[in-house]
CSV table of C-alpha atoms and ligand atoms in Angstrom, one decimal:
chain,number,residue,atom,x,y,z
A,6,MET,CA,-194.9,71.4,-63.1
A,7,THR,CA,-195.4,69.2,-60.1
A,8,LYS,CA,-197.4,66.0,-60.6
A,9,PHE,CA,-198.8,64.4,-57.4
A,10,GLU,CA,-198.6,60.7,-56.7
A,11,LYS,CA,-202.0,60.5,-55.0
A,12,PRO,CA,-205.1,62.4,-56.0
A,13,ILE,CA,-205.6,65.7,-54.2
A,14,TYR,CA,-209.3,66.6,-53.9
A,15,VAL,CA,-210.8,70.0,-53.4
A,16,THR,CA,-211.4,69.2,-49.7
A,17,MET,CA,-211.1,66.5,-47.0
A,18,PRO,CA,-213.0,66.5,-43.8
A,19,SER,CA,-211.2,67.9,-40.7
A,20,LEU,CA,-211.3,65.0,-38.2
A,21,ALA,CA,-210.3,64.9,-34.6
A,22,PRO,CA,-208.2,61.9,-33.4
A,23,LEU,CA,-210.4,58.8,-33.4
A,24,ALA,CA,-209.7,58.1,-29.7
A,25,GLU,CA,-211.3,61.5,-28.9
A,26,VAL,CA,-214.5,60.6,-30.8
A,27,ASP,CA,-214.4,57.2,-29.2
A,28,GLU,CA,-214.7,58.8,-25.7
A,29,TYR,CA,-218.1,60.2,-26.7
A,30,LEU,CA,-219.2,57.0,-28.5
A,31,LYS,CA,-218.5,55.0,-25.3
A,32,GLN,CA,-221.1,57.2,-23.6
A,33,ILE,CA,-223.7,56.2,-26.2
A,34,TRP,CA,-222.8,52.6,-25.9
A,35,ALA,CA,-223.1,52.8,-22.1
A,36,SER,CA,-226.5,54.7,-22.1
A,37,GLY,CA,-228.1,53.3,-25.2
A,38,ILE,CA,-229.3,56.8,-26.1
A,39,MET,CA,-228.6,57.3,-29.8
A,40,THR,CA,-231.0,60.0,-30.8
A,41,HIS,CA,-234.1,62.1,-29.7
A,42,ASN,CA,-232.3,65.2,-28.4
A,43,GLY,CA,-229.9,63.1,-26.3
A,44,PRO,CA,-227.2,64.5,-23.9
A,45,LEU,CA,-224.5,64.7,-26.6
A,46,VAL,CA,-226.7,66.7,-29.0
A,47,GLN,CA,-227.5,69.0,-26.2
A,48,ARG,CA,-223.9,69.3,-25.3
A,49,PHE,CA,-222.9,69.9,-28.9
A,50,GLU,CA,-225.5,72.7,-29.1
A,51,LYS,CA,-224.1,74.3,-26.0
A,52,GLU,CA,-220.4,74.1,-26.9
A,53,PHE,CA,-221.0,75.2,-30.5
A,54,SER,CA,-223.0,78.2,-29.3
A,55,LEU,CA,-220.3,79.1,-26.8
A,56,TRP,CA,-217.6,78.8,-29.5
A,57,SER,CA,-219.7,80.9,-31.9
A,58,GLY,CA,-220.8,83.5,-29.4
A,59,VAL,CA,-224.5,82.9,-29.6
A,60,GLU,CA,-227.0,82.0,-27.0
A,61,LYS,CA,-228.6,78.9,-28.5
A,62,THR,CA,-228.3,76.6,-31.5
A,63,VAL,CA,-230.8,74.1,-32.8
A,64,ALA,CA,-228.8,71.1,-34.1
A,65,VAL,CA,-230.4,69.3,-37.1
A,66,CYS,CA,-229.5,66.5,-39.5
A,67,ASN,CA,-228.2,68.7,-42.3
A,68,GLY,CA,-227.9,72.3,-43.6
A,69,THR,CA,-230.7,71.9,-46.2
A,70,LEU,CA,-233.3,71.1,-43.5
A,71,ALA,CA,-231.8,73.9,-41.5
A,72,ILE,CA,-232.9,76.4,-44.2
A,73,GLN,CA,-236.3,74.6,-44.7
A,74,LEU,CA,-237.1,74.7,-40.9
A,75,ALA,CA,-236.0,78.3,-40.7
A,76,LEU,CA,-238.5,79.2,-43.4
A,77,ARG,CA,-241.3,77.2,-41.7
A,78,ALA,CA,-240.6,78.6,-38.3
A,79,LEU,CA,-241.2,82.2,-39.5
A,80,LYS,CA,-244.8,81.2,-40.6
A,81,LEU,CA,-244.4,83.1,-43.8
A,82,PRO,CA,-247.3,82.9,-46.2
A,83,ARG,CA,-246.8,80.1,-48.7
A,84,GLY,CA,-246.6,81.3,-52.3
A,85,GLY,CA,-244.8,84.4,-51.3
A,86,GLU,CA,-241.6,85.6,-53.0
A,87,ILE,CA,-238.2,85.1,-51.4
A,88,LEU,CA,-235.4,87.2,-52.7
A,89,THR,CA,-232.2,85.1,-52.9
A,90,THR,CA,-228.9,84.9,-54.7
A,91,PRO,CA,-228.3,82.9,-57.9
A,92,PHE,CA,-224.7,82.3,-56.9
A,93,THR,CA,-225.1,79.5,-54.5
A,94,PHE,CA,-225.4,75.7,-54.0
A,95,ILE,CA,-228.7,74.2,-55.3
A,96,ALA,CA,-229.8,73.5,-51.7
A,97,THR,CA,-230.6,77.2,-51.1
A,98,LEU,CA,-232.9,77.3,-54.1
A,99,SER,CA,-234.5,73.8,-53.5
A,100,SER,CA,-235.2,74.7,-49.9
A,101,ILE,CA,-237.2,77.7,-51.0
A,102,LEU,CA,-239.1,75.7,-53.6
A,103,TYR,CA,-239.6,72.7,-51.3
A,104,GLU,CA,-241.3,75.0,-48.7
A,105,GLY,CA,-243.7,76.3,-51.3
A,106,PHE,CA,-242.2,79.8,-51.9
A,107,VAL,CA,-241.3,81.5,-55.2
A,108,PRO,CA,-237.6,82.4,-55.5
A,109,LYS,CA,-236.7,85.7,-57.1
A,110,PHE,CA,-233.1,86.2,-57.9
A,111,VAL,CA,-231.2,89.3,-57.0
A,112,ASP,CA,-227.9,89.4,-58.9
A,113,ILE,CA,-224.5,89.5,-57.1
A,114,ASP,CA,-221.8,91.9,-56.5
A,115,PRO,CA,-219.1,90.4,-58.8
A,116,GLU,CA,-216.4,91.2,-56.4
A,117,THR,CA,-217.7,89.9,-53.0
A,118,LEU,CA,-219.8,87.2,-54.9
A,119,ASN,CA,-222.6,87.9,-52.4
A,120,MET,CA,-226.1,89.2,-53.2
A,121,ASP,CA,-225.7,92.9,-54.0
A,122,PRO,CA,-227.6,94.9,-51.4
A,123,SER,CA,-228.1,97.7,-53.9
A,124,ASN,CA,-230.2,95.4,-56.1
A,125,ILE,CA,-232.5,94.2,-53.3
A,126,GLU,CA,-235.0,97.1,-52.9
A,127,GLY,CA,-235.7,97.2,-56.7
A,128,ALA,CA,-236.7,93.6,-56.6
A,129,ILE,CA,-239.2,93.9,-53.7
A,130,THR,CA,-242.9,93.6,-54.6
A,131,GLU,CA,-246.1,93.3,-52.6
A,132,LYS,CA,-245.6,89.5,-52.8
A,133,THR,CA,-242.1,89.5,-51.2
A,134,VAL,CA,-242.0,87.8,-47.8
A,135,ALA,CA,-238.4,87.4,-47.0
A,136,ILE,CA,-234.8,87.9,-48.1
A,137,LEU,CA,-232.5,84.8,-48.1
A,138,PRO,CA,-228.8,85.8,-48.8
A,139,VAL,CA,-225.8,83.5,-48.6
A,140,HIS,CA,-222.4,84.2,-47.0
A,141,VAL,CA,-220.6,82.8,-50.1
A,142,PHE,CA,-217.4,80.9,-49.2
A,143,GLY,CA,-217.6,82.2,-45.7
A,144,ASN,CA,-217.3,85.8,-46.8
A,145,PRO,CA,-219.9,87.8,-44.8
A,146,CYS,CA,-222.7,89.6,-46.7
A,147,ASP,CA,-223.2,93.3,-46.0
A,148,VAL,CA,-225.4,92.2,-43.1
A,149,GLU,CA,-226.0,95.8,-41.8
A,150,ALA,CA,-227.4,96.9,-45.2
A,151,ILE,CA,-229.5,93.8,-45.7
A,152,ASP,CA,-230.9,93.8,-42.2
A,153,ALA,CA,-231.8,97.5,-42.6
A,154,ILE,CA,-233.7,96.7,-45.8
A,155,GLY,CA,-235.5,93.9,-44.1
A,156,ARG,CA,-236.6,96.2,-41.3
A,157,ARG,CA,-237.5,99.0,-43.6
A,158,HIS,CA,-239.8,96.8,-45.7
A,159,GLY,CA,-241.1,94.5,-42.9
A,160,LEU,CA,-239.4,91.5,-44.4
A,161,LYS,CA,-237.9,88.6,-42.6
A,162,VAL,CA,-234.2,87.9,-43.3
A,163,VAL,CA,-232.9,84.3,-43.2
A,164,TYR,CA,-229.1,83.9,-43.9
A,165,ASP,CA,-227.9,80.8,-45.5
A,166,ALA,CA,-224.8,80.6,-43.4
A,167,ALA,CA,-223.8,77.1,-44.5
A,168,HIS,CA,-220.2,78.3,-45.1
A,169,ALA,CA,-220.0,80.9,-42.3
A,170,VAL,CA,-219.0,79.0,-39.2
A,171,GLY,CA,-216.5,81.0,-37.1
A,172,VAL,CA,-217.2,84.4,-38.8
A,173,ASN,CA,-217.6,87.5,-36.7
A,174,VAL,CA,-218.8,90.9,-37.9
A,175,ASN,CA,-218.4,94.1,-35.8
A,176,GLY,CA,-217.2,92.0,-32.9
A,177,ARG,CA,-220.2,89.6,-32.8
A,178,SER,CA,-221.1,86.3,-34.5
A,179,ILE,CA,-222.4,86.6,-38.0
A,180,PHE,CA,-225.3,84.4,-36.8
A,181,MET,CA,-226.6,87.3,-34.7
A,182,TYR,CA,-227.8,89.1,-37.9
A,183,GLY,CA,-231.1,88.6,-39.6
A,184,ASP,CA,-234.0,86.7,-38.0
A,185,ILE,CA,-232.4,83.3,-38.4
A,186,SER,CA,-229.1,81.8,-39.7
A,187,ALA,CA,-228.9,78.3,-41.0
A,188,THR,CA,-225.5,76.6,-41.1
A,189,SER,CA,-224.1,73.3,-42.3
A,190,PHE,CA,-221.9,70.8,-40.6
A,191,HIS,CA,-221.5,68.6,-43.7
A,192,ALA,CA,-218.3,66.6,-44.1
A,193,THR,CA,-216.9,69.2,-46.5
A,194,LYS,CA,-217.5,72.1,-44.1
A,195,LEU,CA,-215.1,73.8,-41.7
A,196,LEU,CA,-216.8,72.1,-38.8
A,197,ASN,CA,-218.3,68.7,-39.5
A,198,THR,CA,-220.5,66.3,-37.8
A,199,SER,CA,-220.4,64.1,-41.0
A,200,GLU,CA,-223.9,65.3,-41.9
A,201,GLY,CA,-225.5,68.0,-39.8
A,202,GLY,CA,-226.7,71.5,-39.6
A,203,GLY,CA,-227.4,74.2,-37.1
A,204,ILE,CA,-230.1,76.9,-36.8
A,205,ILE,CA,-229.6,80.1,-34.8
A,206,ALA,CA,-232.7,82.2,-34.2
A,207,ARG,CA,-232.6,85.7,-32.6
A,208,ASP,CA,-236.0,85.2,-31.0
A,209,SER,CA,-236.4,82.6,-28.3
A,210,ALA,CA,-240.0,81.8,-29.4
A,211,ILE,CA,-238.7,80.9,-32.8
A,212,ASP,CA,-235.9,78.8,-31.3
A,213,GLU,CA,-238.7,76.9,-29.5
A,214,ARG,CA,-240.7,76.4,-32.7
A,215,LEU,CA,-237.6,75.2,-34.5
A,216,ARG,CA,-237.2,72.5,-31.8
A,217,GLU,CA,-240.8,71.4,-32.3
A,218,LEU,CA,-240.4,71.4,-36.1
A,219,ARG,CA,-237.4,69.1,-36.0
A,220,PHE,CA,-239.2,66.6,-33.8
A,221,PHE,CA,-242.4,65.8,-35.6
A,222,GLY,CA,-244.2,68.9,-34.2
A,223,TYR,CA,-244.0,67.8,-30.5
A,224,ASN,CA,-243.5,70.4,-27.9
A,225,ALA,CA,-241.7,69.8,-24.6
A,226,ALA,CA,-244.9,68.4,-23.1
A,227,LYS,CA,-245.1,65.9,-26.0
A,228,ASP,CA,-248.2,67.5,-27.4
A,229,VAL,CA,-248.3,67.9,-31.2
A,230,VAL,CA,-248.5,71.6,-31.8
A,231,CYS,CA,-247.5,72.0,-35.5
A,232,ILE,CA,-246.8,70.0,-38.6
A,233,GLY,CA,-243.2,69.0,-38.0
A,234,THR,CA,-240.7,66.7,-39.6
A,235,ASN,CA,-237.8,64.5,-38.5
A,236,ALA,CA,-234.7,66.7,-38.7
A,237,LYS,CA,-233.0,65.5,-35.5
A,238,MET,CA,-229.2,65.2,-35.2
A,239,THR,CA,-228.1,61.9,-33.9
A,240,GLU,CA,-225.8,61.3,-30.9
A,241,VAL,CA,-223.2,59.8,-33.2
A,242,ASN,CA,-223.1,62.9,-35.3
A,243,ALA,CA,-222.9,65.1,-32.2
A,244,SER,CA,-220.0,63.0,-31.0
A,245,ILE,CA,-218.0,63.8,-34.1
A,246,GLY,CA,-218.9,67.4,-33.8
A,247,LEU,CA,-217.9,67.6,-30.1
A,248,ALA,CA,-214.5,66.1,-30.9
A,249,ASN,CA,-214.0,68.3,-33.9
A,250,LEU,CA,-215.1,71.5,-32.1
A,251,LYS,CA,-211.9,71.4,-30.0
A,252,TYR,CA,-209.8,72.0,-33.1
A,253,MET,CA,-211.8,74.8,-34.6
A,254,ASP,CA,-209.5,77.6,-33.8
A,255,ALA,CA,-206.5,75.7,-35.2
A,256,ILE,CA,-208.5,74.8,-38.3
A,257,VAL,CA,-209.5,78.4,-39.0
A,258,ALA,CA,-206.0,79.6,-38.4
A,259,ASP,CA,-204.6,76.9,-40.7
A,260,ARG,CA,-207.1,77.9,-43.5
A,261,ARG,CA,-206.0,81.5,-43.2
A,262,ARG,CA,-202.3,80.6,-43.6
A,263,LYS,CA,-203.0,78.4,-46.7
A,264,TYR,CA,-205.4,81.0,-48.2
A,265,GLY,CA,-202.7,83.6,-47.7
A,266,LEU,CA,-200.0,81.4,-49.4
A,267,TYR,CA,-202.3,80.8,-52.5
A,268,LYS,CA,-203.0,84.5,-52.7
A,269,GLU,CA,-199.4,85.5,-52.3
A,270,ILE,CA,-198.3,83.2,-55.2
A,271,LEU,CA,-201.2,83.9,-57.5
A,272,SER,CA,-202.1,87.6,-57.0
A,273,ALA,CA,-199.5,88.8,-59.6
A,274,SER,CA,-201.2,86.7,-62.4
A,275,PRO,CA,-203.0,89.3,-64.6
A,276,ARG,CA,-205.5,86.7,-65.8
A,277,LEU,CA,-206.8,85.8,-62.4
A,278,ALA,CA,-209.1,87.7,-60.0
A,279,PHE,CA,-210.1,86.8,-56.4
A,280,GLN,CA,-213.2,87.2,-54.3
A,281,LYS,CA,-213.0,90.5,-52.4
A,282,THR,CA,-213.2,89.2,-48.9
A,283,ALA,CA,-213.8,91.0,-45.6
A,284,ALA,CA,-211.1,90.6,-42.9
A,285,SER,CA,-213.5,88.3,-41.0
A,286,CYS,CA,-214.0,85.8,-43.9
A,287,ASN,CA,-213.2,82.3,-42.6
A,288,CYS,CA,-211.2,81.4,-45.7
A,289,SER,CA,-213.0,78.1,-45.9
A,290,TYR,CA,-212.6,77.9,-49.7
A,291,PHE,CA,-210.0,79.3,-52.1
A,292,PRO,CA,-211.8,80.3,-55.3
A,293,VAL,CA,-210.0,81.8,-58.3
A,294,ILE,CA,-211.7,83.7,-61.1
A,295,PHE,CA,-210.2,83.2,-64.5
A,296,ASP,CA,-210.5,85.9,-67.3
A,297,SER,CA,-212.3,83.4,-69.5
A,298,GLU,CA,-214.1,80.0,-69.3
A,299,GLU,CA,-211.6,78.7,-71.8
A,300,MET,CA,-208.7,79.4,-69.4
A,301,LEU,CA,-210.6,77.7,-66.6
A,302,HIS,CA,-211.1,74.6,-68.7
A,303,LYS,CA,-207.4,74.6,-69.7
A,304,VAL,CA,-206.2,74.9,-66.1
A,305,ASP,CA,-208.8,72.5,-64.7
A,306,ALA,CA,-207.9,69.8,-67.2
A,307,ALA,CA,-204.1,70.4,-66.7
A,308,LEU,CA,-204.5,70.1,-62.9
A,309,LYS,CA,-206.5,66.9,-63.3
A,310,SER,CA,-203.6,65.4,-65.4
A,311,LEU,CA,-201.4,66.4,-62.4
A,312,ASN,CA,-203.7,64.6,-60.0
A,313,VAL,CA,-205.3,67.8,-58.6
A,314,PHE,CA,-209.1,67.8,-58.5
A,315,ALA,CA,-210.3,71.4,-58.1
A,316,ARG,CA,-214.1,72.1,-58.1
A,317,ARG,CA,-216.4,74.4,-60.0
A,318,TYR,CA,-218.3,75.8,-56.9
A,319,PHE,CA,-220.9,77.2,-57.8
A,320,TRP,CA,-221.5,76.3,-61.4
A,321,PRO,CA,-223.8,76.7,-63.1
A,322,SER,CA,-225.5,79.7,-61.6
A,323,VAL,CA,-228.7,78.2,-60.0
A,324,ASN,CA,-231.1,80.4,-61.9
A,325,THR,CA,-230.2,78.4,-65.0
A,326,TYR,CA,-231.5,75.1,-63.6
A,327,ARG,CA,-234.4,74.8,-65.9
A,328,ALA,CA,-235.8,71.7,-64.2
A,329,VAL,CA,-236.5,73.7,-61.0
A,330,CYS,CA,-236.9,77.3,-62.1
A,331,PRO,CA,-238.0,77.2,-65.8
A,332,ASP,CA,-239.0,80.8,-66.1
A,333,SER,CA,-236.2,82.5,-64.2
A,334,PRO,CA,-234.7,85.6,-66.0
A,335,LYS,CA,-231.0,85.8,-66.6
A,336,CYS,CA,-228.6,86.9,-63.9
A,337,PRO,CA,-225.7,88.1,-66.0
A,338,LEU,CA,-223.2,88.8,-63.3
A,339,SER,CA,-223.7,85.5,-61.4
A,340,GLU,CA,-223.8,83.5,-64.6
A,341,ASP,CA,-220.6,85.1,-65.8
A,342,ILE,CA,-218.7,84.5,-62.5
A,343,ALA,CA,-220.1,80.9,-62.2
A,344,ASN,CA,-218.6,80.1,-65.6
A,345,ARG,CA,-215.2,81.3,-64.7
A,346,ILE,CA,-214.7,80.3,-61.0
A,347,LEU,CA,-212.8,77.3,-59.7
A,348,CYS,CA,-212.1,76.3,-56.1
A,349,LEU,CA,-208.6,75.0,-55.4
A,350,PRO,CA,-207.8,72.3,-52.8
A,351,LEU,CA,-207.9,73.7,-49.3
A,352,TYR,CA,-208.1,71.6,-46.1
A,353,TYR,CA,-206.5,71.0,-42.8
A,354,THR,CA,-204.3,68.0,-43.7
A,355,LEU,CA,-203.1,69.5,-47.0
A,356,PRO,CA,-199.4,70.3,-46.5
A,357,MET,CA,-198.3,73.9,-47.0
A,358,GLU,CA,-195.7,72.7,-49.6
A,359,THR,CA,-198.6,71.1,-51.6
A,360,VAL,CA,-200.5,74.4,-51.5
A,361,LYS,CA,-197.3,76.1,-52.8
A,362,ALA,CA,-196.8,73.5,-55.6
A,363,ILE,CA,-200.5,73.7,-56.7
A,364,ALA,CA,-200.3,77.5,-56.7
A,365,GLU,CA,-197.1,77.4,-58.8
A,366,ASN,CA,-198.7,75.0,-61.2
A,367,VAL,CA,-201.7,77.3,-61.7
A,368,LYS,CA,-199.4,80.4,-62.0
A,369,GLU,CA,-197.4,78.6,-64.8
A,370,LEU,CA,-200.6,77.4,-66.6
A,371,VAL,CA,-202.2,80.8,-66.8
A,372,GLY,CA,-199.0,82.4,-67.9
B,11,T4K,N1,-226.3,76.2,-48.6
B,11,T4K,C1,-225.1,76.3,-49.2
B,11,T4K,C2,-224.6,77.6,-49.7
B,11,T4K,C3,-224.3,75.1,-49.4
B,11,T4K,O1,-223.1,75.2,-50.0
B,11,T4K,C4,-224.8,73.9,-48.9
B,11,T4K,C5,-224.0,72.7,-49.1
B,11,T4K,C6,-226.1,73.9,-48.3
B,11,T4K,C7,-226.8,75.1,-48.2
B,11,T4K,C8,-226.7,72.6,-47.7
B,11,T4K,O2,-226.0,72.1,-46.7
B,11,T4K,P1,-226.0,70.5,-46.4
B,11,T4K,O3,-227.4,70.0,-46.5
B,11,T4K,O4,-225.1,69.8,-47.5
B,11,T4K,O5,-225.5,70.3,-45.0
B,11,T4K,C9,-220.8,69.5,-51.2
B,11,T4K,C10,-221.7,69.2,-50.0
B,11,T4K,O6,-222.5,68.0,-50.2
B,11,T4K,C11,-222.6,70.3,-49.6
B,11,T4K,O7,-222.7,70.2,-48.2
B,11,T4K,C12,-222.0,71.7,-50.0
B,11,T4K,N2,-222.9,72.7,-49.7
B,11,T4K,C13,-221.7,71.7,-51.5
B,11,T4K,C14,-221.2,73.0,-51.9
B,11,T4K,O8,-220.8,70.7,-51.8
B,11,T4K,P2,-219.8,68.1,-53.2
B,11,T4K,O9,-220.5,68.1,-54.5
B,11,T4K,O10,-218.6,68.9,-53.1
B,11,T4K,O11,-219.4,66.7,-52.6
B,11,T4K,P3,-218.3,65.7,-53.1
B,11,T4K,O12,-218.8,64.3,-52.6
B,11,T4K,O13,-218.0,65.9,-54.5
B,11,T4K,O14,-217.1,66.1,-52.2
B,11,T4K,C15,-216.1,67.0,-52.6
B,11,T4K,C16,-214.8,66.4,-52.1
B,11,T4K,O15,-214.7,66.3,-50.7
B,11,T4K,C17,-214.5,65.1,-52.7
B,11,T4K,O16,-213.7,65.2,-53.8
B,11,T4K,C18,-213.7,64.3,-51.6
B,11,T4K,C19,-214.1,65.1,-50.3
B,11,T4K,N3,-215.0,64.3,-49.4
B,11,T4K,C20,-216.3,64.4,-49.6
B,11,T4K,C21,-217.2,63.7,-48.7
B,11,T4K,C22,-218.7,63.8,-48.9
B,11,T4K,C23,-214.4,63.6,-48.4
B,11,T4K,O17,-213.2,63.5,-48.3
B,11,T4K,N4,-215.2,62.9,-47.6
B,11,T4K,C24,-216.6,62.9,-47.7
B,11,T4K,O18,-217.3,62.3,-46.9
B,11,T4K,O19,-221.0,68.6,-52.2
């Protein structure tokens, strides 16, 4: 078993060389413009859109507000039900609740780990106003099926695409599905601006409303046209994003190689299962599913003693958070997977030989 000298965490931010960020920072220092939709935010929006293959992106201060603003921009009736997945980060659920909607959980496909489209229609009631699925770990949902259900029932579809930067489906950006996609540029994400988020709307009127919502409700003429908030991205965050964006193709390719190596070493272990991913998954995380929670605890504890800090994303299943959804029924598939899943370290600066050694440790531990 390999013990590592320094701790290895589940992730580390991908960071462009400091000198490249500095070039952008110098522009801020020269102009004094630090925020309020400055030139670097506008440039980041353009370059991110170009790289992603979408027309426009609204840059915001984090992925959570990206979801909240998306829900607001659609002018959905408050108190309405939003169908969502229980297998996600708490931000998906809290955004729904914070905006005054009632979450209703649709259990997952235990193989793809995404909301199971075949469970959606049975959950729709006269109170349903939207569907909010998550592309879990960058693995695209069955967007064709979900969008078709949305159209059939007159429901808005908002994708929580926090993990889905760089994913294409049927030759186009994943962000082109649904009414709106909300992504995250948090430090732990494939593309990071330190903190940050992006919103991509299919309809240009919604894009306009999102820009008003993030800036206190002001329109371009500086008239207050709605109840907005402050969700602006700063010029410093945009600088980091612009510098990092240049490395995105290399980062995604690197993730795929490391994901492939983990899979190659671990796939023969009968006590492990893996997320069933589409070819277009961005491989941003490497989750392993153990055959029991006991085995997960055993491996997690042993890895910690070897200085490897894996993470239980997403545990527990969010429907079990009693403080925020006290009356939610059980979601057996999500709860079961959440109890048995562990994400192994995966990031750009993690050497291939370390990936190999961690995988071999895990293989030996599961037996
Ligand atoms: N929807 C979904 C499906 C999401 O997963 C998320 C966020 C959102 C919406 C909301 O997006 P944001 O509002 O966050 O933009 C992370 C992130 O805070 C969060 O962005 C992410 N998902 C969630 C799954 O995980 P933790 O609990 O992993 O953070 P932490 O501090 O334990 O970091 C993990 C490891 O990363 C550390 O061991 C070391 C490393 N790290 C972390 C940070 C923050 C660094 O090296 N540098 C850093 O600055 O939360």
